[in-house]
GROMACS .gro file of N, CA, C and O in nm:
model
  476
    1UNK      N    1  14.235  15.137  -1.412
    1UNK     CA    2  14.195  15.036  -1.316
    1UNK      C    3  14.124  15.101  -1.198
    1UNK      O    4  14.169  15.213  -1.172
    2UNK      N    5  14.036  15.066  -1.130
    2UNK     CA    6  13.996  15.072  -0.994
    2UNK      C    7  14.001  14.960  -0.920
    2UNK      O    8  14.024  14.844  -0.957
    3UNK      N    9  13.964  15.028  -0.755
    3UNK     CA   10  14.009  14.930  -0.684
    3UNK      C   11  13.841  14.884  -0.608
    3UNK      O   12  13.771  14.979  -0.573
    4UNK      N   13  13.799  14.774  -0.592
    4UNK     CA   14  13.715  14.703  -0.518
    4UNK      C   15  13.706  14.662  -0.363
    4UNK      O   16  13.798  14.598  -0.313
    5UNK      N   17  13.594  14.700  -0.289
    5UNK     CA   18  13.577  14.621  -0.182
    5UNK      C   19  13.444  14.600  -0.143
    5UNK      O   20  13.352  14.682  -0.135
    6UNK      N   21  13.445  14.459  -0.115
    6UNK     CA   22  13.315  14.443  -0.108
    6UNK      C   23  13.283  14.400   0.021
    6UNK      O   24  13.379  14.353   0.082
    7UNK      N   25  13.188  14.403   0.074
    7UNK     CA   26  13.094  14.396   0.198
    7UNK      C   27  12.917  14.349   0.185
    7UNK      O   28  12.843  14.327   0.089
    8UNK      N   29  12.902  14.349   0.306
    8UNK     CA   30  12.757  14.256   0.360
    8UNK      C   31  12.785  14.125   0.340
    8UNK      O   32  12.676  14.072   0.359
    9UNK      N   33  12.858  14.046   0.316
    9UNK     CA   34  12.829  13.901   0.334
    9UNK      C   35  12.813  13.830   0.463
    9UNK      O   36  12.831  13.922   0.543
   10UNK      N   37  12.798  13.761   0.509
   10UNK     CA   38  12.749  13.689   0.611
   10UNK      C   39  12.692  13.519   0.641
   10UNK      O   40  12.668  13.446   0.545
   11UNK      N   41  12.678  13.477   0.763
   11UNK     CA   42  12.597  13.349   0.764
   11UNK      C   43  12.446  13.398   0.759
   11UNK      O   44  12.422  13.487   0.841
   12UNK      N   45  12.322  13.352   0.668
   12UNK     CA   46  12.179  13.380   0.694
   12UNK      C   47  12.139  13.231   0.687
   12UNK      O   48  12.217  13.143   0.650
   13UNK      N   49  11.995  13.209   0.729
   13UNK     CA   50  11.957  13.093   0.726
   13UNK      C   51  11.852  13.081   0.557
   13UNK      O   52  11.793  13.171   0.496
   14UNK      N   53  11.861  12.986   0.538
   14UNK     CA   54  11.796  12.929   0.370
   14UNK      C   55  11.661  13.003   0.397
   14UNK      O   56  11.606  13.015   0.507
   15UNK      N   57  11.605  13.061   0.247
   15UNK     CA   58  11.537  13.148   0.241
   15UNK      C   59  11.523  13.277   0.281
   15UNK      O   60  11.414  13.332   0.269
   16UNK      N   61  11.666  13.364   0.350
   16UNK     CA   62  11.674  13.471   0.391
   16UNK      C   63  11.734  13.549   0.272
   16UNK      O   64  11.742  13.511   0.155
   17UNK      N   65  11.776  13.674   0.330
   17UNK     CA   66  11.814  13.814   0.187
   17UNK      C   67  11.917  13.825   0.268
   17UNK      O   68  11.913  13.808   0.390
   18UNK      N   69  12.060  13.867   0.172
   18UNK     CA   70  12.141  13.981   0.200
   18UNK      C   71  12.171  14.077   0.085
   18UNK      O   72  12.147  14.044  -0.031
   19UNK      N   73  12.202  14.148   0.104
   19UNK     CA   74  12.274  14.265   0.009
   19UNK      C   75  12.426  14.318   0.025
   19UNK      O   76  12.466  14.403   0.104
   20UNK      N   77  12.484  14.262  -0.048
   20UNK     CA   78  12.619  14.296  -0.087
   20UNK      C   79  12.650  14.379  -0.154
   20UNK      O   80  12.588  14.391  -0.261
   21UNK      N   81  12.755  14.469  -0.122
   21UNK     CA   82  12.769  14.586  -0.173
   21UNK      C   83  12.928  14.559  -0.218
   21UNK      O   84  12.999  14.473  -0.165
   22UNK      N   85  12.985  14.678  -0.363
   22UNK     CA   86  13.075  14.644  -0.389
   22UNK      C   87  13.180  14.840  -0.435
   22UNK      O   88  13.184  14.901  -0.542
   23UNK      N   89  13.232  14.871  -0.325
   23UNK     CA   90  13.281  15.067  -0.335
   23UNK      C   91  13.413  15.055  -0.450
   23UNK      O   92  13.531  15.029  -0.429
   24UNK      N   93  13.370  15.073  -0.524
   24UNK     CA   94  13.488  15.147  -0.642
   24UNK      C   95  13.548  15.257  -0.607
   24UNK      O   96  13.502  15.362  -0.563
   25UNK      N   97  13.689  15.214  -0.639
   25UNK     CA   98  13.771  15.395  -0.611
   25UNK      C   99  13.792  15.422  -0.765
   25UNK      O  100  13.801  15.337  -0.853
   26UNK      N  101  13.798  15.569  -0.779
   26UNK     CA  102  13.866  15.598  -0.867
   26UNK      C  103  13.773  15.683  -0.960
   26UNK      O  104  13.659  15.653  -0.925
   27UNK      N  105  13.766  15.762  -1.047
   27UNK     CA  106  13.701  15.882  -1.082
   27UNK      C  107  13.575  15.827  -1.212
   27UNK      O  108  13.458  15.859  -1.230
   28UNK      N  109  13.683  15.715  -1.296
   28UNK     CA  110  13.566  15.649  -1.417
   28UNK      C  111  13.489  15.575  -1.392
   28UNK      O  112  13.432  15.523  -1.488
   29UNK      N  113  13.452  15.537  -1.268
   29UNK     CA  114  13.334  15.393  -1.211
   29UNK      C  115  13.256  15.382  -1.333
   29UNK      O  116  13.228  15.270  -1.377
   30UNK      N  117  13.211  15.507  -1.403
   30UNK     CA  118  13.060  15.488  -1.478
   30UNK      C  119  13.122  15.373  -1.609
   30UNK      O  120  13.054  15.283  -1.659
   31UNK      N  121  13.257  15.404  -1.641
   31UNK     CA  122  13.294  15.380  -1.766
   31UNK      C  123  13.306  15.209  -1.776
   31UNK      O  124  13.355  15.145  -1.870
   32UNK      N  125  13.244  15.151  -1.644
   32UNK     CA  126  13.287  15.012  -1.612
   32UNK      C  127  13.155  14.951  -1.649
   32UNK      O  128  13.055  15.021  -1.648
   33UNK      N  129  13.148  14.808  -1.688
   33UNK     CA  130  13.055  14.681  -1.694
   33UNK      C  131  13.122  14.639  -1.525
   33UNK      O  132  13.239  14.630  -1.487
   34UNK      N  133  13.021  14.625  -1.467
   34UNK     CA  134  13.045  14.562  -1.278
   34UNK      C  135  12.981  14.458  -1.335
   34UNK      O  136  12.891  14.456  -1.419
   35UNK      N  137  13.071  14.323  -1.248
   35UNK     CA  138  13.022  14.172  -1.258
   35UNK      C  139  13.011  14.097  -1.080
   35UNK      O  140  13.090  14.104  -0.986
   36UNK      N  141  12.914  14.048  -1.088
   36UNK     CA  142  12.945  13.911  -0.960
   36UNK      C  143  12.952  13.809  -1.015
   36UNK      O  144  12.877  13.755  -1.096
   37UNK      N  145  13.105  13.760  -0.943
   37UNK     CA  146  13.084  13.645  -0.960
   37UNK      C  147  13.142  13.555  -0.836
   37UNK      O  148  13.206  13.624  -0.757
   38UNK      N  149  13.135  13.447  -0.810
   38UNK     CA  150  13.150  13.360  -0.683
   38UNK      C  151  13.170  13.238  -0.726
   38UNK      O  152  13.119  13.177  -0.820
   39UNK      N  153  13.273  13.199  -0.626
   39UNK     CA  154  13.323  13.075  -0.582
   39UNK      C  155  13.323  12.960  -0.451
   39UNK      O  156  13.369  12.975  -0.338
   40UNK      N  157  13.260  12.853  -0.503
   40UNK     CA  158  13.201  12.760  -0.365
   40UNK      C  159  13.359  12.678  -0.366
   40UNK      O  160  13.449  12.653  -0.447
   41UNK      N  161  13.336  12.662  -0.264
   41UNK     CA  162  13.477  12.544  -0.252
   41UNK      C  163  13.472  12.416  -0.274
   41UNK      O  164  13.400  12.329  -0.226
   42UNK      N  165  13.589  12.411  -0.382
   42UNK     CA  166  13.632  12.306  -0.420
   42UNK      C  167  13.548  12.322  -0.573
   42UNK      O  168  13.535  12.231  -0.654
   43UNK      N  169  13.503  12.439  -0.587
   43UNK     CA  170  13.463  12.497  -0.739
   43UNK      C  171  13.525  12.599  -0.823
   43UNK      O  172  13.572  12.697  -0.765
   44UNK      N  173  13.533  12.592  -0.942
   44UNK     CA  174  13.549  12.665  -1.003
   44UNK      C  175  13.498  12.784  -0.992
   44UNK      O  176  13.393  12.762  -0.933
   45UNK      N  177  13.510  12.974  -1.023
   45UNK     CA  178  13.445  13.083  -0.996
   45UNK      C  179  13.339  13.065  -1.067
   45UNK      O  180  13.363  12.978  -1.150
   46UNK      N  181  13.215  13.112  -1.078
   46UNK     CA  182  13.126  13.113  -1.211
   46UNK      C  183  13.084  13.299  -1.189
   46UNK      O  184  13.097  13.385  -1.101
   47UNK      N  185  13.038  13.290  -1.306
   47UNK     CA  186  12.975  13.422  -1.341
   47UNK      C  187  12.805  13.472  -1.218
   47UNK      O  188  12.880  13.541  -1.149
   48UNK      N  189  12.756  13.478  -1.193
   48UNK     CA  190  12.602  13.552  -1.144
   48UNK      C  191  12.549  13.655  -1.207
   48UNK      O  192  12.449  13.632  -1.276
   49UNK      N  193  12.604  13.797  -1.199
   49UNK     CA  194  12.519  13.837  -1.253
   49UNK      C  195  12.643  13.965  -1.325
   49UNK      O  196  12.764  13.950  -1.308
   50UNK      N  197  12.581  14.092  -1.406
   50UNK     CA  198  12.661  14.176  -1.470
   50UNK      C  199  12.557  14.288  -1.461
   50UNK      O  200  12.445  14.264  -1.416
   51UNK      N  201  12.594  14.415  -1.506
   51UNK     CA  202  12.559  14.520  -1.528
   51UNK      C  203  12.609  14.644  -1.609
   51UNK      O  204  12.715  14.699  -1.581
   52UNK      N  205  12.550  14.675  -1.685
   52UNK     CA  206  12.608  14.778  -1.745
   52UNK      C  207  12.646  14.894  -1.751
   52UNK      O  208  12.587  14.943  -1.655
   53UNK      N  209  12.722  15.002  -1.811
   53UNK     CA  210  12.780  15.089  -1.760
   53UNK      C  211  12.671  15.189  -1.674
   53UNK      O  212  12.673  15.228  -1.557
   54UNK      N  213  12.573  15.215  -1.790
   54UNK     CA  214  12.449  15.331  -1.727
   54UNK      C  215  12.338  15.234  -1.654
   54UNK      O  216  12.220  15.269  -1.640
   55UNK      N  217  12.394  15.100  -1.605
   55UNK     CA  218  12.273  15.027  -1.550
   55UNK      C  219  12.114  15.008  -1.676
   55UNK      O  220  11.995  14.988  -1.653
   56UNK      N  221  12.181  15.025  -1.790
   56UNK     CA  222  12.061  15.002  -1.878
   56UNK      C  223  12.033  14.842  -1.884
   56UNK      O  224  11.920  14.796  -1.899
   57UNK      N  225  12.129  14.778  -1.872
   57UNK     CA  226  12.154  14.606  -1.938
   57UNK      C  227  12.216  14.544  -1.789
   57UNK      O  228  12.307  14.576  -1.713
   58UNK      N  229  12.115  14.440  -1.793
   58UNK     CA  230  12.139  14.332  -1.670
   58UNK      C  231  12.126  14.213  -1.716
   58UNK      O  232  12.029  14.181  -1.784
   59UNK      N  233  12.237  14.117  -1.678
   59UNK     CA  234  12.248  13.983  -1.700
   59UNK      C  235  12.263  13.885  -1.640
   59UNK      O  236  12.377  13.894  -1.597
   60UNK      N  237  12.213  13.778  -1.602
   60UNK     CA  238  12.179  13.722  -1.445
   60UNK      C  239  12.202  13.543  -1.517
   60UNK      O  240  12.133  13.494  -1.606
   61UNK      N  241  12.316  13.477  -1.445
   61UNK     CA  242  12.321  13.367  -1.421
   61UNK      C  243  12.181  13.307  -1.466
   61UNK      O  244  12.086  13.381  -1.489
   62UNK      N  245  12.172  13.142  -1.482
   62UNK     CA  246  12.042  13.080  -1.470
   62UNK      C  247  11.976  13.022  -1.335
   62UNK      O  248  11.863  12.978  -1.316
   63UNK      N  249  12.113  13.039  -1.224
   63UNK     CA  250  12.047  12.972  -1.117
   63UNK      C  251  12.029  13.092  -1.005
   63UNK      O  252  11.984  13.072  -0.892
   64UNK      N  253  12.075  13.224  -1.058
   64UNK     CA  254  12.028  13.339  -0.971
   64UNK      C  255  11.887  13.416  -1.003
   64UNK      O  256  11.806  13.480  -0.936
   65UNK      N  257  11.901  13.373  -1.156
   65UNK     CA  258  11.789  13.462  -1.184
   65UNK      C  259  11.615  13.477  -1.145
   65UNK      O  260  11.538  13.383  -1.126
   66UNK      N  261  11.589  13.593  -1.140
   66UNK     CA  262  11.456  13.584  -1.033
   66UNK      C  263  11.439  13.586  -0.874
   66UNK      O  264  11.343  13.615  -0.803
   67UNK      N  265  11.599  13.535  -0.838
   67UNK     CA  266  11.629  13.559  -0.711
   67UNK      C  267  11.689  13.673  -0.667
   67UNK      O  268  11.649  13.740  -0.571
   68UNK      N  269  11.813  13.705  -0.755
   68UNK     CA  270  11.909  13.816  -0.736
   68UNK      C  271  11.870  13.936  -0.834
   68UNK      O  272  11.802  13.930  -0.936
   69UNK      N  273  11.938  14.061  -0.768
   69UNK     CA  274  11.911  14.173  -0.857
   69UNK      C  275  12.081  14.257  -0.837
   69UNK      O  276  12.151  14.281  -0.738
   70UNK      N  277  12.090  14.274  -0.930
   70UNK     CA  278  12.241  14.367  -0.946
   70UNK      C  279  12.187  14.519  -0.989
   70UNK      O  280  12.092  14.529  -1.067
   71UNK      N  281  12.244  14.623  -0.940
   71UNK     CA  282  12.220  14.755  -0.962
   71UNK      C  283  12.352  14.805  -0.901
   71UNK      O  284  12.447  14.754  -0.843
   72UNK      N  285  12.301  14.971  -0.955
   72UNK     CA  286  12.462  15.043  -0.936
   72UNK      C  287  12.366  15.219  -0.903
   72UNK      O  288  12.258  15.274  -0.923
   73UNK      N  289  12.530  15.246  -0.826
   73UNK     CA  290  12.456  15.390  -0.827
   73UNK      C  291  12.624  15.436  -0.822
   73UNK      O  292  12.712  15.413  -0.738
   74UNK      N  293  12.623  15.522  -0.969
   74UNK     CA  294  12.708  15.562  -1.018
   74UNK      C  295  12.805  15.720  -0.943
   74UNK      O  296  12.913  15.775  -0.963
   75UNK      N  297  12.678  15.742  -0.846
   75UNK     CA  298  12.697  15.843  -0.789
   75UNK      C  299  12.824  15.811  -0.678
   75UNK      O  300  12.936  15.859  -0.666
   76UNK      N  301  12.758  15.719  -0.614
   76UNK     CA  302  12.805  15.656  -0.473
   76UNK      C  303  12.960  15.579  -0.507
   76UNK      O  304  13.050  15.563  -0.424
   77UNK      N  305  12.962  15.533  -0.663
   77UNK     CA  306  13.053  15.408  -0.655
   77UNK      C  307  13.081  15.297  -0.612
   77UNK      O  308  13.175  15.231  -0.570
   78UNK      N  309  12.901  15.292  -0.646
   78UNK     CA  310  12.910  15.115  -0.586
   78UNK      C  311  12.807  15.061  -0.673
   78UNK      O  312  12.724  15.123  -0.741
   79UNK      N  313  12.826  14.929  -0.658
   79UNK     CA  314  12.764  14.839  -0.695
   79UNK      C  315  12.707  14.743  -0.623
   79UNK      O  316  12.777  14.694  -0.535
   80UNK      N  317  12.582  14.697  -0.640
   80UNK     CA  318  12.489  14.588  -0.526
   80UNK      C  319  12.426  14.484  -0.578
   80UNK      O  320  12.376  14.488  -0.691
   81UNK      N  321  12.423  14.374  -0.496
   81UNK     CA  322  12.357  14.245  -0.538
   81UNK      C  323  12.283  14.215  -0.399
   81UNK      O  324  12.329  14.207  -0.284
   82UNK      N  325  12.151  14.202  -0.449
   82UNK     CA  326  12.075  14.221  -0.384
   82UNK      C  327  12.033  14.018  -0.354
   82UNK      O  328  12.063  13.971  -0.464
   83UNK      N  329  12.004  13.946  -0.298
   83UNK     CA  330  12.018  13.846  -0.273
   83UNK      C  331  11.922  13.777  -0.230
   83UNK      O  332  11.945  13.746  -0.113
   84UNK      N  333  11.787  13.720  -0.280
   84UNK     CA  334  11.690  13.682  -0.194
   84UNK      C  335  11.637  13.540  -0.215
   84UNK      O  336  11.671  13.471  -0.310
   85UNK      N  337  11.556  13.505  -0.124
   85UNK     CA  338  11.546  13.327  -0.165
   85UNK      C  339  11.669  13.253  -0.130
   85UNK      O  340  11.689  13.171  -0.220
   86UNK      N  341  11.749  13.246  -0.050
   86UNK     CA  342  11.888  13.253  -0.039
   86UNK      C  343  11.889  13.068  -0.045
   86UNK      O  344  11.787  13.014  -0.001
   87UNK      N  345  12.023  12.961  -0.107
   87UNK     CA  346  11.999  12.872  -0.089
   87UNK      C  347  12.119  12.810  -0.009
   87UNK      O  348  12.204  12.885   0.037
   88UNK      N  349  12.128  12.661   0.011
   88UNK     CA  350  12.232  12.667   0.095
   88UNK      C  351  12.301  12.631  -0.049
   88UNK      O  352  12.386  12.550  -0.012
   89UNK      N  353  12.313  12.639  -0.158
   89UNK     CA  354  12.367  12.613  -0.289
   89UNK      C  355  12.452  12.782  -0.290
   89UNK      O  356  12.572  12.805  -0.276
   90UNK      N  357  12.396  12.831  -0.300
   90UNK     CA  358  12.457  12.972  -0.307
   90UNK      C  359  12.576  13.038  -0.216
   90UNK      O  360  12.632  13.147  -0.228
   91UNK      N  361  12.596  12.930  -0.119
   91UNK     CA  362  12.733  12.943  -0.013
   91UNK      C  363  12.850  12.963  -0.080
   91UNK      O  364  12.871  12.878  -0.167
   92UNK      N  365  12.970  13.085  -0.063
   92UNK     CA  366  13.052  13.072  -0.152
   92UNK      C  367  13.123  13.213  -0.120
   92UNK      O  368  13.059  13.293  -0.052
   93UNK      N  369  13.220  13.240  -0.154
   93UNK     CA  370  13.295  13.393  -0.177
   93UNK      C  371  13.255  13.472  -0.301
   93UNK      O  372  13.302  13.443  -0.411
   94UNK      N  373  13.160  13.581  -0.280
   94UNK     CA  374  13.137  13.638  -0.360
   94UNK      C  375  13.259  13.754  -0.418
   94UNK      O  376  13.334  13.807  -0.336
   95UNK      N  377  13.266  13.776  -0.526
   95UNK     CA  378  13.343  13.904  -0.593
   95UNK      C  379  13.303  14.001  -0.692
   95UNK      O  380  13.238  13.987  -0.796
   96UNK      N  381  13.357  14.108  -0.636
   96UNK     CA  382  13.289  14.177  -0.812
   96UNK      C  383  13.386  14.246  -0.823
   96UNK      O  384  13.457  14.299  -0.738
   97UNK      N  385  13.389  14.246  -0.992
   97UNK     CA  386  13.482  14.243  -1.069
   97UNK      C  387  13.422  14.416  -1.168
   97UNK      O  388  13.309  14.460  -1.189
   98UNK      N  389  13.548  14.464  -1.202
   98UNK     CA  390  13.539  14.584  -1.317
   98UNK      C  391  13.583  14.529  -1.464
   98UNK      O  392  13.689  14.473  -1.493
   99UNK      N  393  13.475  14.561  -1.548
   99UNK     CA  394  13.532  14.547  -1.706
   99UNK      C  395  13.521  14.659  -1.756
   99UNK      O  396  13.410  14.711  -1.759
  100UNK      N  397  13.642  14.732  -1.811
  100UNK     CA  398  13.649  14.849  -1.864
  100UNK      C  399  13.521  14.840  -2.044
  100UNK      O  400  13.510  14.748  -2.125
  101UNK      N  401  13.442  14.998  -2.037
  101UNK     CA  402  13.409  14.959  -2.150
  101UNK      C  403  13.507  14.954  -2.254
  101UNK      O  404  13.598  15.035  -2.266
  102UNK      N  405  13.476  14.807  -2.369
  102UNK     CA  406  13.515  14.807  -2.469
  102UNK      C  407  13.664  14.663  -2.430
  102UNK      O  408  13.755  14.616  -2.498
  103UNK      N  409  13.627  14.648  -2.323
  103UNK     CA  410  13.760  14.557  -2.284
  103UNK      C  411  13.715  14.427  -2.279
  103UNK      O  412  13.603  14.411  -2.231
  104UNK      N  413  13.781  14.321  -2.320
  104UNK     CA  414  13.745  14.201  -2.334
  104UNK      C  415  13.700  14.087  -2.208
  104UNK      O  416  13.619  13.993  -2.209
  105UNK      N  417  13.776  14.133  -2.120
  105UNK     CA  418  13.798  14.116  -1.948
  105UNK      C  419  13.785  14.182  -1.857
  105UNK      O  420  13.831  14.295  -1.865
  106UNK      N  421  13.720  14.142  -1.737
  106UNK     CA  422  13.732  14.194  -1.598
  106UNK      C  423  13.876  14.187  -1.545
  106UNK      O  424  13.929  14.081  -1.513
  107UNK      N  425  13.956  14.353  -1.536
  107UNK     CA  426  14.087  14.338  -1.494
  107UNK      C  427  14.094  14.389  -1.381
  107UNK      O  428  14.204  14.422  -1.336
  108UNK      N  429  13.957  14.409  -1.297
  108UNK     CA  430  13.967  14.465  -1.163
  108UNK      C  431  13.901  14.364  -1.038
  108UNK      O  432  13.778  14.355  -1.039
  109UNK      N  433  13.950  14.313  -0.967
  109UNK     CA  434  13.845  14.236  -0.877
  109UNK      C  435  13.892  14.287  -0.729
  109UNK      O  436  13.995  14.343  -0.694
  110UNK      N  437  13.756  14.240  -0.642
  110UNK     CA  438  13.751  14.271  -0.515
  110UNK      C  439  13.854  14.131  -0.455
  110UNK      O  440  13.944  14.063  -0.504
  111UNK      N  441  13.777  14.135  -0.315
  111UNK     CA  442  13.907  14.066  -0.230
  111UNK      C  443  13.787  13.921  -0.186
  111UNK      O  444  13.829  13.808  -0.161
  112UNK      N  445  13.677  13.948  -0.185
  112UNK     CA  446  13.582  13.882  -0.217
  112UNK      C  447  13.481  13.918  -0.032
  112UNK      O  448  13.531  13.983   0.060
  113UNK      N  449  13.370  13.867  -0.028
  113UNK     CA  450  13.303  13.848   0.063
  113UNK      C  451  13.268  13.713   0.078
  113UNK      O  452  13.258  13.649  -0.026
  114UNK      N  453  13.240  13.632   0.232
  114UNK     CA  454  13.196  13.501   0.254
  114UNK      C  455  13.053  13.507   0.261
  114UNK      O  456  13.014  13.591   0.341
  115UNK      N  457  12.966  13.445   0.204
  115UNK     CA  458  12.807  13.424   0.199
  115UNK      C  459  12.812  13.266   0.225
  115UNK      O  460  12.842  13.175   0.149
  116UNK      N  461  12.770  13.266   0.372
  116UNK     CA  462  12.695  13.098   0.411
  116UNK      C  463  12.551  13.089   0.424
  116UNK      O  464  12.494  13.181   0.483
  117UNK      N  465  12.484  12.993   0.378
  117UNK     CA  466  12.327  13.002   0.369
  117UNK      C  467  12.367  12.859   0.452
  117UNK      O  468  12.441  12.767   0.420
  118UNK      N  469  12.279  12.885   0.578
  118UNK     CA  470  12.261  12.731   0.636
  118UNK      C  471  12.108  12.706   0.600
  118UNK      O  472  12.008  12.777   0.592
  119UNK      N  473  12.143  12.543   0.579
  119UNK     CA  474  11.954  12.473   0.593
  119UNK      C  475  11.889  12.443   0.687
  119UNK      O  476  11.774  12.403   0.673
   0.00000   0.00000   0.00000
């Protein structure tokens, strides 16, 4: 297991960028699939976006995609979602989550970050 924390969230106004960042502890970071995913209130979590262990394979929601970018730097132990076009739809607690390779589930999650997009 590792442990998650994530940061940069914030209030921006509609059509602005943030970048959220997400610091893994622990020595195997590389051996992980990193996920975002977020929850609006009074919603269910949904998925956004994923990444793969060596950052070869990226997988992006349908209502992020083209907007958001997920990357990793394996060095650092982190993971980033890069955030642009921002909507006030996209308001919500972001999280990212660790899936061990070869594991069926994300058994690691952060504590989450708040992202408000006002209109």
């Amino acid at each position: 297991q590792v442990q998650l924390v994530e940061s940069g969230g914030g209030l921006v106004q509609a059509g602005g960028s943030l970048r959220l960042s997400c610091a893994a502890s622990g020595r195997t970071f590389s051996s992980y699939t990193m996920g975002w995913f977020r929850q609006a209130p009074g919603k269910e979590r949904e998925f956004v976006a994923r990444i793969s262990w060596s950052a070869g394979t990226t997988y992006y929601a349908d209502s992020v995609k083209g907007r958001f970018t997920i990357s990793r730097d394996n060095a650092k132990n982190t993971v980033y979602l890069q955030m642009n076009s921002l909507k006030p739809a996209d308001t919500a607690v972001y999280y990212c989550a660790a899936q061990r390779v070869g594991s069926p589930t994300y058994g690691s999650w952060g504590q989450g970050t708040q992202v408000t997009i006002s209109s």
